[in-house]
Short mmCIF file of C-alpha atoms and ligand atoms in Angstrom, two decimals:
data_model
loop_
_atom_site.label_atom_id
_atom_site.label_comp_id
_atom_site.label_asym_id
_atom_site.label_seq_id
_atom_site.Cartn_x
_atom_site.Cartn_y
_atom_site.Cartn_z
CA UNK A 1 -12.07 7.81 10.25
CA UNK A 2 -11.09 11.55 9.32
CA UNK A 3 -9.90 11.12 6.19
CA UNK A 4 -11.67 12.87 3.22
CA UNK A 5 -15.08 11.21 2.29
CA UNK A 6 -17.14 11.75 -0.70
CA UNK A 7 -20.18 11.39 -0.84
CA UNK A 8 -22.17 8.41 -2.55
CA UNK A 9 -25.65 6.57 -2.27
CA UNK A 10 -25.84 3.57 -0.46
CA UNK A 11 -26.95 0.00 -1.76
CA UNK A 12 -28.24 -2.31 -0.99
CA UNK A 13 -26.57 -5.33 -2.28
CA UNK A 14 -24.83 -7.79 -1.59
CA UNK A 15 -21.99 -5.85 -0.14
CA UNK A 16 -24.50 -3.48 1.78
CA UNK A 17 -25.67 -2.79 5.64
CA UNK A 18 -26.49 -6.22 7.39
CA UNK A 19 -27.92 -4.49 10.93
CA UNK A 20 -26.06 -3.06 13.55
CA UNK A 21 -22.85 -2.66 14.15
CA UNK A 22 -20.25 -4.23 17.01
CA UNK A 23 -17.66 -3.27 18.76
CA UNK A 24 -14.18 -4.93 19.41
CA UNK A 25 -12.58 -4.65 23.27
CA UNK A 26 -9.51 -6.15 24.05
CA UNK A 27 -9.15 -7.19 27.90
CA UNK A 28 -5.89 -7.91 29.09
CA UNK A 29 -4.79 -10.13 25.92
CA UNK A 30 -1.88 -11.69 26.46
CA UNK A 31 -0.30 -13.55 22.97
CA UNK A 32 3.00 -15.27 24.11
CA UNK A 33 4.90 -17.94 21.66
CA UNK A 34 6.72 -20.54 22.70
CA UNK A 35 9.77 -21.38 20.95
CA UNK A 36 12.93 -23.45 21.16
CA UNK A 37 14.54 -20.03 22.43
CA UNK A 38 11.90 -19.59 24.93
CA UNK A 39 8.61 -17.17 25.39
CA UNK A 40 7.96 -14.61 22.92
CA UNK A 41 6.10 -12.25 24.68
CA UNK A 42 5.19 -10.76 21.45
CA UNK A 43 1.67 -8.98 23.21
CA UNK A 44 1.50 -8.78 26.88
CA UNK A 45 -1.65 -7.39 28.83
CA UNK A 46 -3.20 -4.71 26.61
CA UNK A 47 -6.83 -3.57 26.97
CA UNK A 48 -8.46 -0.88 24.77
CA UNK A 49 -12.42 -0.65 23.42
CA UNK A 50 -12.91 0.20 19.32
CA UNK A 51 -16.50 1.61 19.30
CA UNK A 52 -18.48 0.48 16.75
CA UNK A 53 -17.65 2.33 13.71
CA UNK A 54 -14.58 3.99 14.99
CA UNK A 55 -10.76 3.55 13.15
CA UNK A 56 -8.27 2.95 15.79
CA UNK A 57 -5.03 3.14 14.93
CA UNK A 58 -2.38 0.98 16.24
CA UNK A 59 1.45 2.44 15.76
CA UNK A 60 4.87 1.04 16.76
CA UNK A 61 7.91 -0.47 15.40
CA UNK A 62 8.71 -3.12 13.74
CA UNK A 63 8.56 -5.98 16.28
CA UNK A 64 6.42 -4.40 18.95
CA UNK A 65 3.29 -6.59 18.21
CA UNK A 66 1.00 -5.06 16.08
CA UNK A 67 0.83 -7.81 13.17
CA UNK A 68 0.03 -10.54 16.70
CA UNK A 69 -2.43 -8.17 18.23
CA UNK A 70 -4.13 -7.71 14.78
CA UNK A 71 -4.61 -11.47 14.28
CA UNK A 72 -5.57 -11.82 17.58
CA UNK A 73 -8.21 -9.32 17.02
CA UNK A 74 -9.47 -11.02 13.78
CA UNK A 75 -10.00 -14.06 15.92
CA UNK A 76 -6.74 -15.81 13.47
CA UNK A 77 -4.65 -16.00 16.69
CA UNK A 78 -5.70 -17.76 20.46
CA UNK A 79 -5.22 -15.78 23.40
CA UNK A 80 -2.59 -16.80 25.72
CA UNK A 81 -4.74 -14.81 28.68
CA UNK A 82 -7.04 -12.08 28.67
CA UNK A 83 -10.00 -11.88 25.60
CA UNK A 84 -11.27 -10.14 23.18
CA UNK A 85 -15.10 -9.44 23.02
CA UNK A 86 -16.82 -8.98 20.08
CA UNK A 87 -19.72 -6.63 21.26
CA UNK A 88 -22.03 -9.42 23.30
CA UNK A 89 -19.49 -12.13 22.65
CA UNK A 90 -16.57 -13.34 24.56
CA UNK A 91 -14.52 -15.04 21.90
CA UNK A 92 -12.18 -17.59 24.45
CA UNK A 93 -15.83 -18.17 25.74
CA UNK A 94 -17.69 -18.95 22.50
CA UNK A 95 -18.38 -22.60 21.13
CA UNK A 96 -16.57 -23.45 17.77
CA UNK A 97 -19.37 -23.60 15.82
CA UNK A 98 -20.69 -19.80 17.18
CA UNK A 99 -17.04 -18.91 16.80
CA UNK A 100 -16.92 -19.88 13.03
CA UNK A 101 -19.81 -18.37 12.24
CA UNK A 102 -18.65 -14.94 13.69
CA UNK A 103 -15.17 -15.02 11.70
CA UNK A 104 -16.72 -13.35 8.89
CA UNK A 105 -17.99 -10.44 10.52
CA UNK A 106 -14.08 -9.45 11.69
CA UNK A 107 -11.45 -9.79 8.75
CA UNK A 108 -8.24 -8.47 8.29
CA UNK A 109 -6.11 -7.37 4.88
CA UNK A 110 -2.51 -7.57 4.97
CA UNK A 111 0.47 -5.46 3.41
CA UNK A 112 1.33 -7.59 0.59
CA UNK A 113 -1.50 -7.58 -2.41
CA UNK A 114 0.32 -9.85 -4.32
CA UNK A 115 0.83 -13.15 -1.91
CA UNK A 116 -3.14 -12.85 -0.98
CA UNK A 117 -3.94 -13.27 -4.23
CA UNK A 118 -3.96 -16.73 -6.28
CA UNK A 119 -1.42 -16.39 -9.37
CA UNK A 120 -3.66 -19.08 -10.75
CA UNK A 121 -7.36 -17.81 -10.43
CA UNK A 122 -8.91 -15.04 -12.55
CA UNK A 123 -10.03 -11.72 -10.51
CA UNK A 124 -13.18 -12.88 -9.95
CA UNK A 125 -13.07 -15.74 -9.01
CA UNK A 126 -10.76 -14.33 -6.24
CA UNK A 127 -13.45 -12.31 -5.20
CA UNK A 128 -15.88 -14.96 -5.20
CA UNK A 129 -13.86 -17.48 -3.23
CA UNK A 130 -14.95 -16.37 0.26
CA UNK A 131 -18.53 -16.75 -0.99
CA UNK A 132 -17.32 -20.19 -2.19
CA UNK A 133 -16.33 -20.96 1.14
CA UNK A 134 -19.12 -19.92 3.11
CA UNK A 135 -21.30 -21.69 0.55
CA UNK A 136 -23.02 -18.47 0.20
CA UNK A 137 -25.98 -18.44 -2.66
CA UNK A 138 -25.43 -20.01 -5.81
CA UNK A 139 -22.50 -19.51 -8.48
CA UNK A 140 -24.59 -16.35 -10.29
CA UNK A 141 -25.79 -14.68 -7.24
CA UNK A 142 -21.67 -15.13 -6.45
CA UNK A 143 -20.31 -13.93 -9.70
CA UNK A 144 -22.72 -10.74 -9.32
CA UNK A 145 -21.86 -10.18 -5.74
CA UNK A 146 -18.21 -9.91 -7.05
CA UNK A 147 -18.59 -8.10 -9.73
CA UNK A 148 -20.81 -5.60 -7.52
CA UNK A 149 -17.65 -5.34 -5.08
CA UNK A 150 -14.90 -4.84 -7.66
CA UNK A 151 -16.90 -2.29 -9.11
CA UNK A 152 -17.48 -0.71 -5.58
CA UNK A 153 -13.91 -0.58 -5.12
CA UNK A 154 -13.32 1.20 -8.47
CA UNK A 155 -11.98 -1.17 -10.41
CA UNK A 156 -13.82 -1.89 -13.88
CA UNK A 157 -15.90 -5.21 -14.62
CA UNK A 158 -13.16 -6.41 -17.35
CA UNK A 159 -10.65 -6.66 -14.76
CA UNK A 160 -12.69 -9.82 -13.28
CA UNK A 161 -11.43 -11.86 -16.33
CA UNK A 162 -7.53 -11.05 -15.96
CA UNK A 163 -5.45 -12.58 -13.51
CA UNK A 164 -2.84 -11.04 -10.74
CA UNK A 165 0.01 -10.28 -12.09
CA UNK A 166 -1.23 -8.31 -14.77
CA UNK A 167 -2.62 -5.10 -12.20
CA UNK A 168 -0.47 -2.91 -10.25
CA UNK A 169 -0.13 -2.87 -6.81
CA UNK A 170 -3.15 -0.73 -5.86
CA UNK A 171 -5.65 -2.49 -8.18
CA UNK A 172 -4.43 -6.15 -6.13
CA UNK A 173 -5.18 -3.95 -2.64
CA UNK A 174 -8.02 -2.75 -4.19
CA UNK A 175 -9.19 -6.76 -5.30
CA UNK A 176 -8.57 -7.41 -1.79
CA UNK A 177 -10.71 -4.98 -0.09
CA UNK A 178 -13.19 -6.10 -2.70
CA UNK A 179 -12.66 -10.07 -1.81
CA UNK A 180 -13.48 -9.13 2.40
CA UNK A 181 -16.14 -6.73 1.38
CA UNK A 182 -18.06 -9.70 -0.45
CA UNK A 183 -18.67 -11.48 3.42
CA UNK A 184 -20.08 -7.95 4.35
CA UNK A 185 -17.90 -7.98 7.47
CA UNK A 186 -17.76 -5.63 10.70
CA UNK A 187 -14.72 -5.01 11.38
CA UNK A 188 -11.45 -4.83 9.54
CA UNK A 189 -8.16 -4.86 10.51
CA UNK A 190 -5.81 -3.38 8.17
CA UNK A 191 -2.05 -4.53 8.89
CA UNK A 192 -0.11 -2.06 6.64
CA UNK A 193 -2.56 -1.84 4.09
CA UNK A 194 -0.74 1.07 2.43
CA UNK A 195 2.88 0.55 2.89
CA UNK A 196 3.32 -1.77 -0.17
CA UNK A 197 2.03 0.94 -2.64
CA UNK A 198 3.25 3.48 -4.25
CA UNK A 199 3.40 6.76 -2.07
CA UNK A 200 1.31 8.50 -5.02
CA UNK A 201 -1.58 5.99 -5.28
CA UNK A 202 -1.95 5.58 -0.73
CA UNK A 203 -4.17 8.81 -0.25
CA UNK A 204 -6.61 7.16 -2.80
CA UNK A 205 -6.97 3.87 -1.29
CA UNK A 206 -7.30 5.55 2.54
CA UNK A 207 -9.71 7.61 1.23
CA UNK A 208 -11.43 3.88 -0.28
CA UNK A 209 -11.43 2.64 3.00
CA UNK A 210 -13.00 5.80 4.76
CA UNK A 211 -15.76 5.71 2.07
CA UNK A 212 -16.50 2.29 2.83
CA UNK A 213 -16.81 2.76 6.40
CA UNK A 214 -19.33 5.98 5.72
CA UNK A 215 -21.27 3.45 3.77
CA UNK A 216 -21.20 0.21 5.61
CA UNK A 217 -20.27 1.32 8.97
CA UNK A 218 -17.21 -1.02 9.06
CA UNK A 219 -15.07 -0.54 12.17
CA UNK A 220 -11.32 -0.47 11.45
CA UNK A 221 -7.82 -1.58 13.42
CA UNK A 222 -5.62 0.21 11.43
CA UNK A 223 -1.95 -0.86 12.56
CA UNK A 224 0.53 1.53 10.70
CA UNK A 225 4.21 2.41 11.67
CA UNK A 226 3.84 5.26 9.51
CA UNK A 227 2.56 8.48 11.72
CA UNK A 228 1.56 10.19 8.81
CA UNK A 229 -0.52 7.13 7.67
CA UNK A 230 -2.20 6.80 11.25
CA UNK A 231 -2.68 10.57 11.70
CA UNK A 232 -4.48 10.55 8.70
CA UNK A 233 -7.08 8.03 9.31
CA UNK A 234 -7.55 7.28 12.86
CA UNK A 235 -10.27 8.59 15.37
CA UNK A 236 -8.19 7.57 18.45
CA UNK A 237 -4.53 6.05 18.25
CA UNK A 238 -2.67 3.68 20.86
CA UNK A 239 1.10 3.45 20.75
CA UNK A 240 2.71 -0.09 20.97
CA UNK A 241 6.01 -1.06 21.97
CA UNK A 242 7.60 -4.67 22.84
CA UNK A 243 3.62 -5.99 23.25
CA UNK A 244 2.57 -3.22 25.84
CA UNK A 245 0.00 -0.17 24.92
CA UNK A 246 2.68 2.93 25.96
CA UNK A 247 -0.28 5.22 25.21
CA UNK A 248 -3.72 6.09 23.65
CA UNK A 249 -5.95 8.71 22.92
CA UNK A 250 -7.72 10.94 20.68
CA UNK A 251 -5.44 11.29 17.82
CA UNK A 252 -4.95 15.16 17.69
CA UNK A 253 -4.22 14.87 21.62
CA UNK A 254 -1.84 11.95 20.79
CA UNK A 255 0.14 13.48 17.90
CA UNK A 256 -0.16 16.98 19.28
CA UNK A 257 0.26 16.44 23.13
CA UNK A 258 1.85 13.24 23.70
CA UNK A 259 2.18 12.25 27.21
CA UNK A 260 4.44 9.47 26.61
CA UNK A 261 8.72 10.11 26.21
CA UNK A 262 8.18 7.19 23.69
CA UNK A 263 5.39 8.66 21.47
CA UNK A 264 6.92 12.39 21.64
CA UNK A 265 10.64 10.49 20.07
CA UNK A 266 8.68 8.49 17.20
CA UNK A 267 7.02 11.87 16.47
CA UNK A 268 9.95 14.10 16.61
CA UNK A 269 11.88 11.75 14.40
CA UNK A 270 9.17 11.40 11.48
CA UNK A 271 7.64 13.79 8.97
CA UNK A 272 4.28 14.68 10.33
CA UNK A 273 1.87 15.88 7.81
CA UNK A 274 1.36 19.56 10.06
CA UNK A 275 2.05 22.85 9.60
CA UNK A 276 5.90 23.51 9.28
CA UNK A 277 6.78 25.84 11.91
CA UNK A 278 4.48 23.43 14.75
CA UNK A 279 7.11 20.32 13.96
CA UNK A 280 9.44 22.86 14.06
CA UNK A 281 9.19 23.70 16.99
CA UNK A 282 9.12 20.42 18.63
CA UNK A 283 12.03 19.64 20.49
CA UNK A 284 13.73 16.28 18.82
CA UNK A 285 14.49 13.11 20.73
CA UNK A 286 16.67 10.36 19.93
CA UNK A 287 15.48 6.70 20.26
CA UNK A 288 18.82 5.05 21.36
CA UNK A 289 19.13 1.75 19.85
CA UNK A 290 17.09 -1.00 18.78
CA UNK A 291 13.87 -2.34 20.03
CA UNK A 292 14.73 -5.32 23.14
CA UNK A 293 13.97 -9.28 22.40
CA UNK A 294 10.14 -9.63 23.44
CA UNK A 295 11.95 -13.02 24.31
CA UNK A 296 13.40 -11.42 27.53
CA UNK A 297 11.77 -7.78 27.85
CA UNK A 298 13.45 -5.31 30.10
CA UNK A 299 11.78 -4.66 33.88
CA UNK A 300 9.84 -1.97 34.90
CA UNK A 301 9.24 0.30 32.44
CA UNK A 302 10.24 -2.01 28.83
CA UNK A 303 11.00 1.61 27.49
CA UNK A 304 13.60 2.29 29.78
CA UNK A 305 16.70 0.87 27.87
CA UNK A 306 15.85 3.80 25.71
CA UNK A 307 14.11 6.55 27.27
CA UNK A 308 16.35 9.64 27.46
CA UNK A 309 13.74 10.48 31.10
CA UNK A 310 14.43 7.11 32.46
CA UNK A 311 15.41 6.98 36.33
CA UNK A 312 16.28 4.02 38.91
CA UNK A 313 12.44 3.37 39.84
CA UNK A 314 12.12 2.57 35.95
CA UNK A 315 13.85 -0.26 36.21
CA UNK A 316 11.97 -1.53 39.36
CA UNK A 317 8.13 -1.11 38.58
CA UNK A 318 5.99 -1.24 35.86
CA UNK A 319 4.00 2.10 35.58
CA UNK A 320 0.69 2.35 36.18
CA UNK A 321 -2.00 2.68 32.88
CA UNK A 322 -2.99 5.86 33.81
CA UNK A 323 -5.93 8.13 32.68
CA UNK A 324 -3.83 11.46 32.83
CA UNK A 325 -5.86 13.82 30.84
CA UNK A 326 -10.28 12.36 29.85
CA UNK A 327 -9.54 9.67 27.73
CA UNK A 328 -6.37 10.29 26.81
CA UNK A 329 -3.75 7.26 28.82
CA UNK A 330 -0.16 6.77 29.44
CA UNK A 331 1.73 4.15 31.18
CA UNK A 332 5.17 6.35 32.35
CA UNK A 333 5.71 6.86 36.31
CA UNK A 334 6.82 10.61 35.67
CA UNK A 335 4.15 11.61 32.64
CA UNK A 336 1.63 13.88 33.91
CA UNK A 337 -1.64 16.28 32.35
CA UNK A 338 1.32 18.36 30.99
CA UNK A 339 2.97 16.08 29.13
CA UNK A 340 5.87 13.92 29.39
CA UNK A 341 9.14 14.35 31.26
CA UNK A 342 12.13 15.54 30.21
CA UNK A 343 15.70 14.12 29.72
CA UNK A 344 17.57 13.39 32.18
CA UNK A 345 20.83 13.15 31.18
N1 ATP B 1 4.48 -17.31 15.34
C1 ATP B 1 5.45 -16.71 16.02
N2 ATP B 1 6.34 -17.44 16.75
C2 ATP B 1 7.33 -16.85 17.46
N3 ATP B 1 7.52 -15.51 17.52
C3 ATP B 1 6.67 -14.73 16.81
C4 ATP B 1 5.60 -15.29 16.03
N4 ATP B 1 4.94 -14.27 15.44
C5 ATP B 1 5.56 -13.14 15.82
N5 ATP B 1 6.58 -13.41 16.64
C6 ATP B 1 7.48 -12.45 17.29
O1 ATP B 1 6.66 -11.55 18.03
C7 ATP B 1 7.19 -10.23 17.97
C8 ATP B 1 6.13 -9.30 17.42
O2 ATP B 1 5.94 -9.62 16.05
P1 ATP B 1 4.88 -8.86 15.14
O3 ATP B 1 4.97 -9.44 13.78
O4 ATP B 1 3.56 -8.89 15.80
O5 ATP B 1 5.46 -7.36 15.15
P2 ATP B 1 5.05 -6.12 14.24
O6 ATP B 1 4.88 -4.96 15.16
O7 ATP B 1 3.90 -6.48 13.37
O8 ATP B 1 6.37 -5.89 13.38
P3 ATP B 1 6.48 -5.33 11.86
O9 ATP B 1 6.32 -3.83 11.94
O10 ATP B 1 7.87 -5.72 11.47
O11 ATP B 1 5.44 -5.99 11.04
C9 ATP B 1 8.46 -10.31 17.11
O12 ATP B 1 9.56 -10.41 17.96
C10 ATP B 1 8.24 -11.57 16.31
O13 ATP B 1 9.48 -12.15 15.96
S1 SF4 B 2 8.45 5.08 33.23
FE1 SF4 B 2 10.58 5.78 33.14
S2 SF4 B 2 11.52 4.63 31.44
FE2 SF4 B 2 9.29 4.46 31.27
S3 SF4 B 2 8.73 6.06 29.89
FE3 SF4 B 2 8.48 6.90 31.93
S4 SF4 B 2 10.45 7.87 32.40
FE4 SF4 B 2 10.77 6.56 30.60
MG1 MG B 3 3.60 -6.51 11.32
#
């Protein structure tokens, strides 16, 4: 993560290190739905490593996957094809009982603060219940375990004895991140994490969640459609649309130097957080339309219903995942080192 860290000293509690860390590789996962309307084809053959420690982002609209491949990669959702391997382990391959007892190493926090959290229990024992679950130690060891994560989250002990709806947004987010940090987990994904807070109070929590990882090492998913959210945070980024990876890299190289005609339109029409007269200069391109049905997803290229550089072959094959520049990949027939190509009509 890149975002600003201060500095702290570790503990070692019941929220501290637990040996080394794993990575997270996705291998041609596939997650389709079947409905009454037919196959959602909601993620469709994507493949990308998270090194231990690492925060990849994941950005794309709404509807291109990224809620599916997150649960997927907190082991919440079954692969239709492909796997995900959790350093060592093949999850599709693991018995139930090995798979259960790897769920709490990879957890994932959602957008909405509120609906995680039950109206009817007090703070604490929110953040005990996953200890509860797990049958973890006995009900003091619990309480102080909680009361060890709320206060590593910043929130003060007294707020253990009041109940949901009486904190704000960010305090819920932050009881939350407290509640997963209690199981002492791995990996994280964070679906939105931000989005449901106020704009003033997301550069604190970000800045939570890169402390965190300094400390414990966590590895992150961080699935954003918010550029500025994902620039901020991410080591390396990959760029999702209609359930396919478009493109990933190294997130300067990404936000500065897409290859991709998608990624350079998603970037042209937000507000990056760079230097005025660099977004300036970048040349601004329309995304025509809305994002196609994953239920019947165009051929070829599934951009090319709205890529201003799309040409007859488009339509025909599906490009290649390339490695066009080290470590830095695109899937578009005409992208090359220099960058994508341009309109062309
Ligand atoms: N359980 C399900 N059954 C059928 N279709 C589903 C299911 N879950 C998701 N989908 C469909 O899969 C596609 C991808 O959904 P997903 O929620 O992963 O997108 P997303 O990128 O997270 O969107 P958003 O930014 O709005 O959260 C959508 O078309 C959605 O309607
Ligand atoms: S392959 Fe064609 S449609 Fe797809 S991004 Fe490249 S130019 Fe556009
Ligand atoms: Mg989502």
């Amino acid at each position: 993560m890149n975002a600003r860290v201060s500095s702290h000293s570790p503990t070692d509690n019941a929220t501290g290190p637990r040996g080394a860390n794993a990575g997270v590789r996705a291998e041609d996962l596939t997650i389709h739905f079947a409905t009454k309307a037919g196959t959602v084809k909601a993620v469709d053959g994507v493949s990308f490593e998270i090194e231990p420690g690492e925060t990849f982002g994941i950005i794309g609209e709404s509807g291109s996957g990224k809620t599916t491949l997150g649960r997927a990669l907190a082991g919440l959702l079954k692969a239709s094809g492909g796997d995900i391997h959790y350093g060592e382990h093949t999850l599709g391959k693991l018995p139930r009982a090995e798979r259960q007892r790897l769920r709490r190493d990879y957890q994932i926090i959602f957008q909405d603060p509120h609906a995680a959290l039950n109206p009817r229990m007090t703070i604490l024992q929110s953040v005990m219940e996953p200890l509860e679950i797990l049958k973890e130690g006995d009900k003091s060891s619990r309480q102080r375990a909680a009361r060890e994560a709320l206060e590593r989250v910043g929130l003060a002990p007294e707020i253990g004895r009041r109940y949901p709806h009486e904190l704000s947004g960010g305090q819920k987010q932050r009881v939350n991140i407290a509640r997963t940090l209690t199981v002492r987990p791995k990996f994280i994904v964070c679906d939105e994490v931000v989005a449901a807070l106020d704009v003033s109070i997301r550069g604190a929590v970000l800045n939570l969640f890169a402390e965190l990882q300094e400390e414990f090492g966590i590895t992150y998913a961080f699935i954003t459609h918010d550029i500025s959210v994902v620039s901020h945070v991410s080591d390396r980024i990959g760029v999702l649309y209609l359930g396919r990876l478009m493109e990933m890299g190294p997130t300067g190289a990404v936000t500065d130097a897409p290859l991709h005609p998608y990624t350079q339109a998603l970037l042209s029409a937000e507000p990056l957080p760079l230097p005025g007269d660099q977004r300036d200069q970048r040349r601004r391109i329309r995304l025509e339309g809305e994002i196609p049905s994953p239920l019947a997803p165009p051929s070829g290229c599934r951009c090319r219903t709205r890529c201003p550089a799309a040409q007859t072959r488009c339509a025909e094959q599906i490009p290649e995942w390339r490695e066009a520049r080290p470590g830095h990949w695109v899937a578009c027939h005409f992208a090359d080192a220099d960058g994508p190509p341009g309109p062309v009509r």
